[in-house]
mmCIF file of C-alpha atoms and ligand atoms in Angstrom:
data_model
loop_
_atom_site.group_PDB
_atom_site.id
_atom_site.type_symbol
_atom_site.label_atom_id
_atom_site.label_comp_id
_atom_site.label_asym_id
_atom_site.label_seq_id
_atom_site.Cartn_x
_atom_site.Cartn_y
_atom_site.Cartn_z
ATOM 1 C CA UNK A 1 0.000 0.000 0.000
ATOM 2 C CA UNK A 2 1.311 3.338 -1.089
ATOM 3 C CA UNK A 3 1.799 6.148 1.603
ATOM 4 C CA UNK A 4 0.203 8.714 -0.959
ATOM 5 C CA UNK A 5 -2.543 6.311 -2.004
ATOM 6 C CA UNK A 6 -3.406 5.644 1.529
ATOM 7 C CA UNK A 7 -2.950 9.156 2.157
ATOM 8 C CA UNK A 8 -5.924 10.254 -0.569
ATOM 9 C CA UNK A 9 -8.077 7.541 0.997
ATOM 10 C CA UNK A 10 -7.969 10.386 3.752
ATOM 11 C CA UNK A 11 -8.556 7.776 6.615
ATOM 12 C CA UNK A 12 -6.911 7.714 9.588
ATOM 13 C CA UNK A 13 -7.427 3.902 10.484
ATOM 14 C CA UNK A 14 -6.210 2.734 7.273
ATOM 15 C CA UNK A 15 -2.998 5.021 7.266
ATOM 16 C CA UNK A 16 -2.105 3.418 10.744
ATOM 17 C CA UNK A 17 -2.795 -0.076 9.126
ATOM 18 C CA UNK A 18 -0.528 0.957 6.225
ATOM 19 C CA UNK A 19 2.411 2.058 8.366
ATOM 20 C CA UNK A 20 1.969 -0.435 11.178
ATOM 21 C CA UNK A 21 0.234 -3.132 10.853
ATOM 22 C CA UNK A 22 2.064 -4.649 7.522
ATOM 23 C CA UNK A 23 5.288 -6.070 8.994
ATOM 24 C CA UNK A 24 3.094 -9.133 10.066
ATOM 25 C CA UNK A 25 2.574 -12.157 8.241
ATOM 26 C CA UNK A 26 3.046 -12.430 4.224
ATOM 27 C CA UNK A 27 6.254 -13.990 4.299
ATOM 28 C CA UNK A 28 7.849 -15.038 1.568
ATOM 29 C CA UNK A 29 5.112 -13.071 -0.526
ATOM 30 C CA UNK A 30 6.611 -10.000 -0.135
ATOM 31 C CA UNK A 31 8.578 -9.723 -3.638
ATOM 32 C CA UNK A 32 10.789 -10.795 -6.541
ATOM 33 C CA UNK A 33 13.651 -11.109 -4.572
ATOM 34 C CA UNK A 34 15.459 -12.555 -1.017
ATOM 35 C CA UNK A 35 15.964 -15.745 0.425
ATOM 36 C CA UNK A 36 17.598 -17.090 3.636
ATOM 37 C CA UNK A 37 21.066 -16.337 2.346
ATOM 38 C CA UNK A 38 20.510 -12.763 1.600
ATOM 39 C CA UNK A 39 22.448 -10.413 3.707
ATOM 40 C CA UNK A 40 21.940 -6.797 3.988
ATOM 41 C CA UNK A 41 23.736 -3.948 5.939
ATOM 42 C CA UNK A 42 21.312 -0.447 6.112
ATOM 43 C CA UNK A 43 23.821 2.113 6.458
ATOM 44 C CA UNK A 44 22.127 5.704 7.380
ATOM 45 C CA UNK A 45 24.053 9.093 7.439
ATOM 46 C CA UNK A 46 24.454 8.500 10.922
ATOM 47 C CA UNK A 47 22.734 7.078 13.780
ATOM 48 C CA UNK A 48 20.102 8.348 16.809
ATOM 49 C CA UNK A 49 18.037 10.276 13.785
ATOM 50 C CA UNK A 50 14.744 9.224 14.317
ATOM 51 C CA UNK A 51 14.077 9.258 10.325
ATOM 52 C CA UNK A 52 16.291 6.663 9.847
ATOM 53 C CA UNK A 53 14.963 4.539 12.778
ATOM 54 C CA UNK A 54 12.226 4.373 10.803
ATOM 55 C CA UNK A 55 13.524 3.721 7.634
ATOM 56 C CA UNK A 56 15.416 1.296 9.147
ATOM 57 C CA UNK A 57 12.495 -0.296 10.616
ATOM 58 C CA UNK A 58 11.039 -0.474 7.330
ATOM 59 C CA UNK A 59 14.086 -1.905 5.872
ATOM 60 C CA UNK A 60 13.429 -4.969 8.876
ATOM 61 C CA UNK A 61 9.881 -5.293 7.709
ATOM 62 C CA UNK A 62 10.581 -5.741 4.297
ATOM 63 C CA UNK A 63 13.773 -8.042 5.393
ATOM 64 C CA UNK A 64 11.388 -10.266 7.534
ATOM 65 C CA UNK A 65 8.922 -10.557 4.325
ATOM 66 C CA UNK A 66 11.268 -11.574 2.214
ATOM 67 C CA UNK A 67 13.313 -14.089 4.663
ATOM 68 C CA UNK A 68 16.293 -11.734 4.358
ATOM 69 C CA UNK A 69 18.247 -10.430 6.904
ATOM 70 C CA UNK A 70 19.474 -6.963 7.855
ATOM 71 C CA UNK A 71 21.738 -5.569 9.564
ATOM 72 C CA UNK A 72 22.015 -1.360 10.673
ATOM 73 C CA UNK A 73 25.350 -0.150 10.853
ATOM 74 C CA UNK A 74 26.609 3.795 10.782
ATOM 75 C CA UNK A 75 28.689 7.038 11.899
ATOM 76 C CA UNK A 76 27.817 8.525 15.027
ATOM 77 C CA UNK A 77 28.535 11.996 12.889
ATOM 78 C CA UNK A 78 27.344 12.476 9.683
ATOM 79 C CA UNK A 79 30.638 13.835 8.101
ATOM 80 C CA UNK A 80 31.658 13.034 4.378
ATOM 81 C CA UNK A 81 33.913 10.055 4.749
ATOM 82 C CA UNK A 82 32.814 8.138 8.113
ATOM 83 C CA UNK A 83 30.756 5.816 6.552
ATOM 84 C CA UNK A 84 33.933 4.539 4.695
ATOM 85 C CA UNK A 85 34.880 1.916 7.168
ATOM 86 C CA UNK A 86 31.369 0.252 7.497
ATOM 87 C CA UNK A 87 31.333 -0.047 3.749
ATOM 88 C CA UNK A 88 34.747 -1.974 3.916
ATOM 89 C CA UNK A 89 33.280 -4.090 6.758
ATOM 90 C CA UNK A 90 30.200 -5.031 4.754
ATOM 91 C CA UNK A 91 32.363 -5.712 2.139
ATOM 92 C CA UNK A 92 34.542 -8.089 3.475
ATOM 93 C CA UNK A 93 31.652 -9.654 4.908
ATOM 94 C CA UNK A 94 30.375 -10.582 1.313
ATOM 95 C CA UNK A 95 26.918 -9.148 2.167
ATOM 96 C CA UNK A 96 24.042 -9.706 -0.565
ATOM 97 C CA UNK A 97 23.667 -5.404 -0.778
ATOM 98 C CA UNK A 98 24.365 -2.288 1.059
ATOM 99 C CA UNK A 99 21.616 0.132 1.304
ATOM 100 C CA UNK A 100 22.955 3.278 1.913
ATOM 101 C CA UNK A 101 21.821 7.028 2.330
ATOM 102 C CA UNK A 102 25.201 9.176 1.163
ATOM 103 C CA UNK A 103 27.066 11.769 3.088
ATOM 104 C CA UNK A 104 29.004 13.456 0.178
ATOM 105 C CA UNK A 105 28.218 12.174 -3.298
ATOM 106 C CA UNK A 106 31.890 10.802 -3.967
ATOM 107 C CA UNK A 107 33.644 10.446 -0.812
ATOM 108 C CA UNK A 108 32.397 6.713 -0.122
ATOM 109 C CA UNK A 109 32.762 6.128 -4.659
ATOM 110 C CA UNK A 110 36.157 3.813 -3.916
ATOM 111 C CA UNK A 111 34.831 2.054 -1.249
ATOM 112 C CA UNK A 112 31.642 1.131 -3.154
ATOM 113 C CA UNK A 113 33.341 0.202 -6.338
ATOM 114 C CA UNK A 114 35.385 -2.102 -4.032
ATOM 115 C CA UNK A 115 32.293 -3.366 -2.197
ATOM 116 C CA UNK A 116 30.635 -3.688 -5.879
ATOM 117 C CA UNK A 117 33.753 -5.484 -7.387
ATOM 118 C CA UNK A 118 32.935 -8.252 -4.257
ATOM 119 C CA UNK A 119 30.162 -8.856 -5.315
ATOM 120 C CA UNK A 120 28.078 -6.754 -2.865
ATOM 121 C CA UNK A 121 24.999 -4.892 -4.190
ATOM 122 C CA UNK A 122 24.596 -1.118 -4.093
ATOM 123 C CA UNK A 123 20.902 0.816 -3.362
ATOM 124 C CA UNK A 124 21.552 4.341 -2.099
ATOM 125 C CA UNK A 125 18.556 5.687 -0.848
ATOM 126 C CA UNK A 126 17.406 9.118 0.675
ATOM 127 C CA UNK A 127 20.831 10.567 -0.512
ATOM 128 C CA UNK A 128 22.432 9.662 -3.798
ATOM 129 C CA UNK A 129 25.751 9.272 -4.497
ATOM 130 C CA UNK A 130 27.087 10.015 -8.088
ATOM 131 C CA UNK A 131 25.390 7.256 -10.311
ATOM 132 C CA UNK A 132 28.649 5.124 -11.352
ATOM 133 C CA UNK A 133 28.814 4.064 -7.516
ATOM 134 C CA UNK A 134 25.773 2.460 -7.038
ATOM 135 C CA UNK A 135 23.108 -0.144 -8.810
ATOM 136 C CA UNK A 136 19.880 1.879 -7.708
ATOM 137 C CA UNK A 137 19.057 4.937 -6.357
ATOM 138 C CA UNK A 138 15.687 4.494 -4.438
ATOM 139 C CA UNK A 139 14.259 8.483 -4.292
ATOM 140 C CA UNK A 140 11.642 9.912 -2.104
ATOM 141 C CA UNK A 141 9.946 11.989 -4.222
ATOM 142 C CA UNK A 142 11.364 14.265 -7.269
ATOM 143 C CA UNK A 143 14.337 16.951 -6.352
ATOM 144 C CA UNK A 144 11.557 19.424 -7.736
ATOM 145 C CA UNK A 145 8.775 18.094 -6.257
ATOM 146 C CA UNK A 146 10.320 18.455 -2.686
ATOM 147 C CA UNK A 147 12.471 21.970 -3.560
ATOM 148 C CA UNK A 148 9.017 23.663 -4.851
ATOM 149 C CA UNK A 149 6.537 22.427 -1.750
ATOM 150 C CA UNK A 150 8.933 24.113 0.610
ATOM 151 C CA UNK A 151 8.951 27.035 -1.491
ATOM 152 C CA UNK A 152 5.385 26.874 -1.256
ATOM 153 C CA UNK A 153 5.216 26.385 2.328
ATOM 154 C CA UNK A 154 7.313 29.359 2.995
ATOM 155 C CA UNK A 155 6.065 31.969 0.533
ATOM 156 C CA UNK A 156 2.628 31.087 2.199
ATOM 157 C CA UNK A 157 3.839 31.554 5.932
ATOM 158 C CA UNK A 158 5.357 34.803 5.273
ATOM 159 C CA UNK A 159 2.850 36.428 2.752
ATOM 160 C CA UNK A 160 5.400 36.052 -0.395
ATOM 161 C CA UNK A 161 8.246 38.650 0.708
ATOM 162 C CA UNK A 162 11.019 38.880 2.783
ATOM 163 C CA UNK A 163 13.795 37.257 4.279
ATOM 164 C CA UNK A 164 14.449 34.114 4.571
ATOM 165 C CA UNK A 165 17.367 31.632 5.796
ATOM 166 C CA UNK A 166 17.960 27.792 4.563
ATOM 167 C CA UNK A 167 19.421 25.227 7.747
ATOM 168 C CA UNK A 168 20.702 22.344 6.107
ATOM 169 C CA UNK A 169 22.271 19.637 7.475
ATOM 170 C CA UNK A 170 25.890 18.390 6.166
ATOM 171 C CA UNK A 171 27.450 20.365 3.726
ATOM 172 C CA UNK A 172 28.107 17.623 1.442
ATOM 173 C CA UNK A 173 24.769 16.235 1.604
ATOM 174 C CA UNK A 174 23.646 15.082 -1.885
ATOM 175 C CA UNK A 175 20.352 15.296 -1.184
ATOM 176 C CA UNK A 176 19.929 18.443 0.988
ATOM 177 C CA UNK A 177 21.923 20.153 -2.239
ATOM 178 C CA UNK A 178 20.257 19.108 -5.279
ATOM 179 C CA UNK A 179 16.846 20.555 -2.898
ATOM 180 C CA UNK A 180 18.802 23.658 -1.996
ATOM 181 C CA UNK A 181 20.004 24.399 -5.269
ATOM 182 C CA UNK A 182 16.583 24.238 -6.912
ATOM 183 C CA UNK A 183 14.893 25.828 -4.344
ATOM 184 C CA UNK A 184 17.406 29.115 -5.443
ATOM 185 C CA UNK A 185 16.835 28.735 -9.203
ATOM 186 C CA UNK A 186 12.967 29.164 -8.253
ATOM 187 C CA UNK A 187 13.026 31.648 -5.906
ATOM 188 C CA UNK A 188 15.105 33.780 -8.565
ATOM 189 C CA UNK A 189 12.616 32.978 -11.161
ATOM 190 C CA UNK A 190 9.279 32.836 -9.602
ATOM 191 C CA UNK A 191 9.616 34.651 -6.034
ATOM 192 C CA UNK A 192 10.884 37.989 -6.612
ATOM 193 C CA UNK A 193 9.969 39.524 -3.087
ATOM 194 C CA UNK A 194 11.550 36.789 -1.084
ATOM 195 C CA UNK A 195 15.515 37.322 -0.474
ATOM 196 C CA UNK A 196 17.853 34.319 0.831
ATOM 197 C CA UNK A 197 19.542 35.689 3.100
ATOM 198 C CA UNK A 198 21.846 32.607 4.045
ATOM 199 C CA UNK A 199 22.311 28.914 4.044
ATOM 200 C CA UNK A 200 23.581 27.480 7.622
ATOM 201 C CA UNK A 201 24.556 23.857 8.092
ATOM 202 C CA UNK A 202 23.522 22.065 11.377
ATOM 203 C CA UNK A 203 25.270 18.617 10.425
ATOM 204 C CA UNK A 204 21.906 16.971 11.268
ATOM 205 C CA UNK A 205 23.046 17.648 14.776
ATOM 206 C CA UNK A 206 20.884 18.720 16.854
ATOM 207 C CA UNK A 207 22.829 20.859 18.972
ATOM 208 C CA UNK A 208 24.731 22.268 16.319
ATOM 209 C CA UNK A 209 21.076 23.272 14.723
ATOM 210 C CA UNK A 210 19.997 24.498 17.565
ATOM 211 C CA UNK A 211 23.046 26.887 17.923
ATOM 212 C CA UNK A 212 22.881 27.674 14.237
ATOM 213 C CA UNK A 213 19.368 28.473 14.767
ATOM 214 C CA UNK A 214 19.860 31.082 17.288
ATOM 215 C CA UNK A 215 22.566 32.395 15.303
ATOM 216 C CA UNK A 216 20.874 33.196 11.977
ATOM 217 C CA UNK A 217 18.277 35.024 13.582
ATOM 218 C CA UNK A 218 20.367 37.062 15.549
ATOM 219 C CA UNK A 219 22.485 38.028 12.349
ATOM 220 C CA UNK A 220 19.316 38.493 10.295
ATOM 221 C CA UNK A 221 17.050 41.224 12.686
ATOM 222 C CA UNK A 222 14.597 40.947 9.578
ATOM 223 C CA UNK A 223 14.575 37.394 9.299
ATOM 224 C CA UNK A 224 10.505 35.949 8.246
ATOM 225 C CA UNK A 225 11.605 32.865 7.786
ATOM 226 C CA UNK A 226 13.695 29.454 8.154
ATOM 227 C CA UNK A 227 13.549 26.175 5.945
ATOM 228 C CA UNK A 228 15.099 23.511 7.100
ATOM 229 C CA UNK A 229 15.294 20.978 4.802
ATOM 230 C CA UNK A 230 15.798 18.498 7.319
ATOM 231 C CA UNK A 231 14.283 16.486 10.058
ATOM 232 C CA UNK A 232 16.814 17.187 12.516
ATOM 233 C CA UNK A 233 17.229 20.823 11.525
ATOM 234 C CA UNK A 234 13.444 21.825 11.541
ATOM 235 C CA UNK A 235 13.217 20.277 14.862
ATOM 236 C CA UNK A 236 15.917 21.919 16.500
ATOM 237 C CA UNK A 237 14.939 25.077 14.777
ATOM 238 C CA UNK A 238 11.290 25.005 15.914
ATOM 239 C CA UNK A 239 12.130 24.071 19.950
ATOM 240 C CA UNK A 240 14.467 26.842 19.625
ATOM 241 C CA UNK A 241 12.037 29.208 17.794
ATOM 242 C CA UNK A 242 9.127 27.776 20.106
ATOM 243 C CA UNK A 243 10.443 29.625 23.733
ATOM 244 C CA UNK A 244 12.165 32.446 22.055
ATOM 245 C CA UNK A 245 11.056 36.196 21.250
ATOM 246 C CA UNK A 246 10.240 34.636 17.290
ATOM 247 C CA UNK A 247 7.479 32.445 18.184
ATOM 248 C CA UNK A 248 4.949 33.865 15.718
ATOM 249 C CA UNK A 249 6.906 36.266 14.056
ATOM 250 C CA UNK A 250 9.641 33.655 12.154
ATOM 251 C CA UNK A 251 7.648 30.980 10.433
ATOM 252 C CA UNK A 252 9.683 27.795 10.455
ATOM 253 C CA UNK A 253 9.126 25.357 7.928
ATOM 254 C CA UNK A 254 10.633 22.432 5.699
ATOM 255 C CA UNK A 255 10.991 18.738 6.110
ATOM 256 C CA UNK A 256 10.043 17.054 9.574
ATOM 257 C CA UNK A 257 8.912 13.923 10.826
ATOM 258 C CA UNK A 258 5.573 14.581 12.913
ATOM 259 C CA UNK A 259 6.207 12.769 15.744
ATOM 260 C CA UNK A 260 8.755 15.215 16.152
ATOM 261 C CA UNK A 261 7.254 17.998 15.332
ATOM 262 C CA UNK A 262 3.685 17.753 16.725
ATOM 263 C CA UNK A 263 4.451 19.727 19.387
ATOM 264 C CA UNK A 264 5.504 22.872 17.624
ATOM 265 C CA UNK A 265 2.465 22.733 15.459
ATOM 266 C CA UNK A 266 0.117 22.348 18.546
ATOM 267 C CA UNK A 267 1.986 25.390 20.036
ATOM 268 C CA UNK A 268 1.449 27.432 16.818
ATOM 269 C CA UNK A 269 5.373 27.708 16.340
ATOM 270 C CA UNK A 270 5.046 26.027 12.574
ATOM 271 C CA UNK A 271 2.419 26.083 10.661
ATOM 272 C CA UNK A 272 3.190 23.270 8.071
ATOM 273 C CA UNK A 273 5.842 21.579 6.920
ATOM 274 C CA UNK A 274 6.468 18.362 4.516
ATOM 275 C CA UNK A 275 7.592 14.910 4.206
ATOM 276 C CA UNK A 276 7.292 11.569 2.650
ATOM 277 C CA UNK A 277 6.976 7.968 4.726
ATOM 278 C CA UNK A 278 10.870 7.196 5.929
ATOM 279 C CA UNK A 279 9.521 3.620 6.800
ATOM 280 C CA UNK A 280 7.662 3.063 3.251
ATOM 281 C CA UNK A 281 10.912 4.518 1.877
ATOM 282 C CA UNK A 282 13.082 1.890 3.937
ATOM 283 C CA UNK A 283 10.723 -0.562 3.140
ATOM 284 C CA UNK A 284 11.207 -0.057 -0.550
ATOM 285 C CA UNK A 285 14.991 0.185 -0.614
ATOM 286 C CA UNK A 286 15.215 -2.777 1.050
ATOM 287 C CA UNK A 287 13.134 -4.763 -2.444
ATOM 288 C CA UNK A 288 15.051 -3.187 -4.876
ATOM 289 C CA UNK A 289 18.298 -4.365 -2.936
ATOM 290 C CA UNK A 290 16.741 -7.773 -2.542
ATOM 291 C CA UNK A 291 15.462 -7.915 -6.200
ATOM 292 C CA UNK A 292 19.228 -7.181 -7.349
ATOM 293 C CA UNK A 293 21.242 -9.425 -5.147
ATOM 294 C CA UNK A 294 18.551 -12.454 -6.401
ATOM 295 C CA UNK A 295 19.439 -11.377 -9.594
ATOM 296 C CA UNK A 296 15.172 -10.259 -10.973
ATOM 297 C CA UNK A 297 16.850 -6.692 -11.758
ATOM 298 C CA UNK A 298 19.990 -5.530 -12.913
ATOM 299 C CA UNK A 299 19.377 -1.717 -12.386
ATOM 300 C CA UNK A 300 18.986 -0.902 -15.586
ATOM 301 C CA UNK A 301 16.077 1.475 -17.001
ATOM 302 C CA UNK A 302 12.809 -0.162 -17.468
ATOM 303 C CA UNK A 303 13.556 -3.080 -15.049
ATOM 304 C CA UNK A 304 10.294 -3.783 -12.662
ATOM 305 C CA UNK A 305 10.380 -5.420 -9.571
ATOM 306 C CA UNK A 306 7.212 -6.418 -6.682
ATOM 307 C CA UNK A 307 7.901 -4.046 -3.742
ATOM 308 C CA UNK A 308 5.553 -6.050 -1.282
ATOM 309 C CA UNK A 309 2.798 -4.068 0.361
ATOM 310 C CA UNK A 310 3.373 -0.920 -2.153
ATOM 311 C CA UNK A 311 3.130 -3.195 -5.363
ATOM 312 C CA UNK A 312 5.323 -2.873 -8.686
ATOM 313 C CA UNK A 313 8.158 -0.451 -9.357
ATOM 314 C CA UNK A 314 10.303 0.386 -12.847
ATOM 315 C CA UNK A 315 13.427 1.574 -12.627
ATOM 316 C CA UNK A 316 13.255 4.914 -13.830
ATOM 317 C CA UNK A 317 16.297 7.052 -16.089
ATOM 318 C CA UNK A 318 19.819 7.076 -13.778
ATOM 319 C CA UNK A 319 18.666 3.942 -11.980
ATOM 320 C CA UNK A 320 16.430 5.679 -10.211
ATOM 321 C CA UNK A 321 13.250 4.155 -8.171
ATOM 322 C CA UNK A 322 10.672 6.702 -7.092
ATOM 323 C CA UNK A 323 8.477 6.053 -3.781
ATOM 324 C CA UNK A 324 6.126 9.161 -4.606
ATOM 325 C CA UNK A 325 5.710 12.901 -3.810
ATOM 326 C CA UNK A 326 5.949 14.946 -0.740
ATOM 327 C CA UNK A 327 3.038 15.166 1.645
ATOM 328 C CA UNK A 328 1.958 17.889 3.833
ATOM 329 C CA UNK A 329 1.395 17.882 7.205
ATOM 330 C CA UNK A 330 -0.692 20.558 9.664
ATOM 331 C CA UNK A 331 -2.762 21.586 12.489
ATOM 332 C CA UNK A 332 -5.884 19.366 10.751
ATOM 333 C CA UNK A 333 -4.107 16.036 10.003
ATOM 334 C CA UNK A 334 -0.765 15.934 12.320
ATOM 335 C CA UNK A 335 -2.913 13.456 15.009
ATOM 336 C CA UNK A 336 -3.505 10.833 12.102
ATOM 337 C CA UNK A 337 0.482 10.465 12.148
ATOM 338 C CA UNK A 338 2.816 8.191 14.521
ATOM 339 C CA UNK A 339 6.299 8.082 12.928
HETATM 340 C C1 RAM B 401 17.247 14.163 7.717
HETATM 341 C C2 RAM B 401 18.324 13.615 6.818
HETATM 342 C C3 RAM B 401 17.725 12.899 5.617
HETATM 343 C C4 RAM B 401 16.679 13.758 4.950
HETATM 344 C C5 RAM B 401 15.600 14.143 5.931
HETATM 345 C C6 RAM B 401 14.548 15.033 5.315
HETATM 346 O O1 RAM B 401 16.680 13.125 8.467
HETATM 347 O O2 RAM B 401 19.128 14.671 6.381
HETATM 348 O O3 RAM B 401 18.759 12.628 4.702
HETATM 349 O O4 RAM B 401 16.100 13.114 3.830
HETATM 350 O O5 RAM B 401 16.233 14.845 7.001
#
């Protein structure tokens, strides 16, 4: 079951059915792929990021369906290069496939060609690499798609004008850039009245958003807004925002999980702010890494594969697998939400 299907079916019961209840039962039904012998290490940017718990528990789902096992490894930091070593480890433990969401889009390239050359599979998800270094590239939703709802989400929150400031997470982020980048092609073409101001990086750190955070708004008196195209960042920017002299005068928007945030829209510190499912997306990265190490795909464009519970997927141009589109989350719907 989709997330955005089950989403326009607009019912709470059957959205907590979709993201809970699915991890029973149907084994061996789940897809093309997996087998007793299939190995998997989940490799996040780092660990203790509650997105990635549940991608990761979406990852065990789909491993459990499928008779597969997996395995979470990662960085305490998320810095370019410290996923390097759990790579080689995977590696030389001949795993099936490595499912891994990038730091830096080359950094970890020679370790994965080196994993790849093993015999190991690679399916980045959440954060690409550079396509030679990997088989698949499982996406949340389109770079556009996700760049123009925050756009949206802003330009609404501070009636189309003004400034605003961008809190990423690591530089090098693959993912966090290709958003940030289109988000300032648009907002030179199609928001005139809104000024960036300046892009801060919180290293999906909490504290180091937080501090960031207080530091942007007291460099930018004129500040109306932050994104924070991250689940860390928005969080740490809204329980900053939410007992400070801004509450209600710096909208704070972007990409955030709602158990996270459902505070700060309860308190009126956010509005709204976007995401896709982390678990469906786990879920899914976890088939198409299962589909290639059984040999059912290759990567290449065209290829389809069953995804379990959200049904069939093609590999799209660039090896890239889509899971859908961003969704929006407020005031009215935030209670319907437990992840
Ligand atoms: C953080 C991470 C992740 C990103 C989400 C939106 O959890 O940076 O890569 O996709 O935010």
């Amino acid at each position: 079951m989709k997330f955005t299907s089950v989403l326009a079916a607009g019912t709470a019961a059957v959205l907590a059915l979709g993201l809970t209840a699915c991890g029973s039962g149907d084994e061996g039904g789940g897809g093309g792929g997996g087998g007793d012998d299939v190995t998997i290490t989940m490799l996040p940017k780092n660990l203790g990021n509650p997105y990635f718990e549940a991608s990761t528990a979406g990852a065990e789902e789909a491993a459990e369906e499928l008779g597969a096992t997996v395995e979470e490894v990662g960085p305490d930091a998320a810095s370019p290069d410290a996923q390097v070593p759990f790579i080689n480890t995977a590696a030389q433990q001949g795993v099936s496939a490595l499912v891994v969401s990038a730091n830096d889009p080359t950094a970890i390239g020679d370790a994965l060609e080196e994993a790849r050359s093993a015999g190991t599979k690679v399916v980045t998800f959440d954060s690409d690499t550079e396509p030679q270094f990997r088989d698949l590239f499982v996406n949340q939703a389109s770079a556009e798609g996700i760049a123009d709802k925050q756009l949206e989400l802003i330009s609404d929150q501070i009636g189309g004008e003004g400034e605003i400031a961008i809190l990423s997470a690591s530089a090098n982020a693959t993912n966090q850039n290709a958003w940030i980048a289109l988000m300032e092609e648009k907002l030179a073409s199609d928001y005139p009245d809104i000024e960036l101001v300046e892009t801060a990086y919180g290293d999906d750190d909490d504290q180091t958003s937080f501090d960031k955070t207080a530091a942007l708004l007291q460099s930018h008196p004129d500040l109306k807004g932050i994104v924070s195209p991250t689940t860390v960042g928005i969080a740490a920017a809204a329980r900053y925002v939410s007992t400070s002299e801004y509450k209600g005068k710096v909208a704070v928007t972007g990409l955030g999980t709602p158990n996270q945030m459902r505070e700060y829209v309860e308190d009126g510190t956010v509005e709204a702010f976007a995401l896709w499912n982390p678990n469906d997306l786990g879920y899914l990265a976890t088939q198409a890494a299962a589909a290639l190490a059984a040999g059912d795909i290759t990567g290449e464009e065209g290829d389809t594969f069953e995804a379990g519970r959200l049904g069939e997927f093609t590999v799209g141009a660039d090896g890239e697998v889509l899971l859908g589109e961003p969704y929006v989350f407020d005031k009215s719907n935030i209670a319907d939400f437990d992840f």
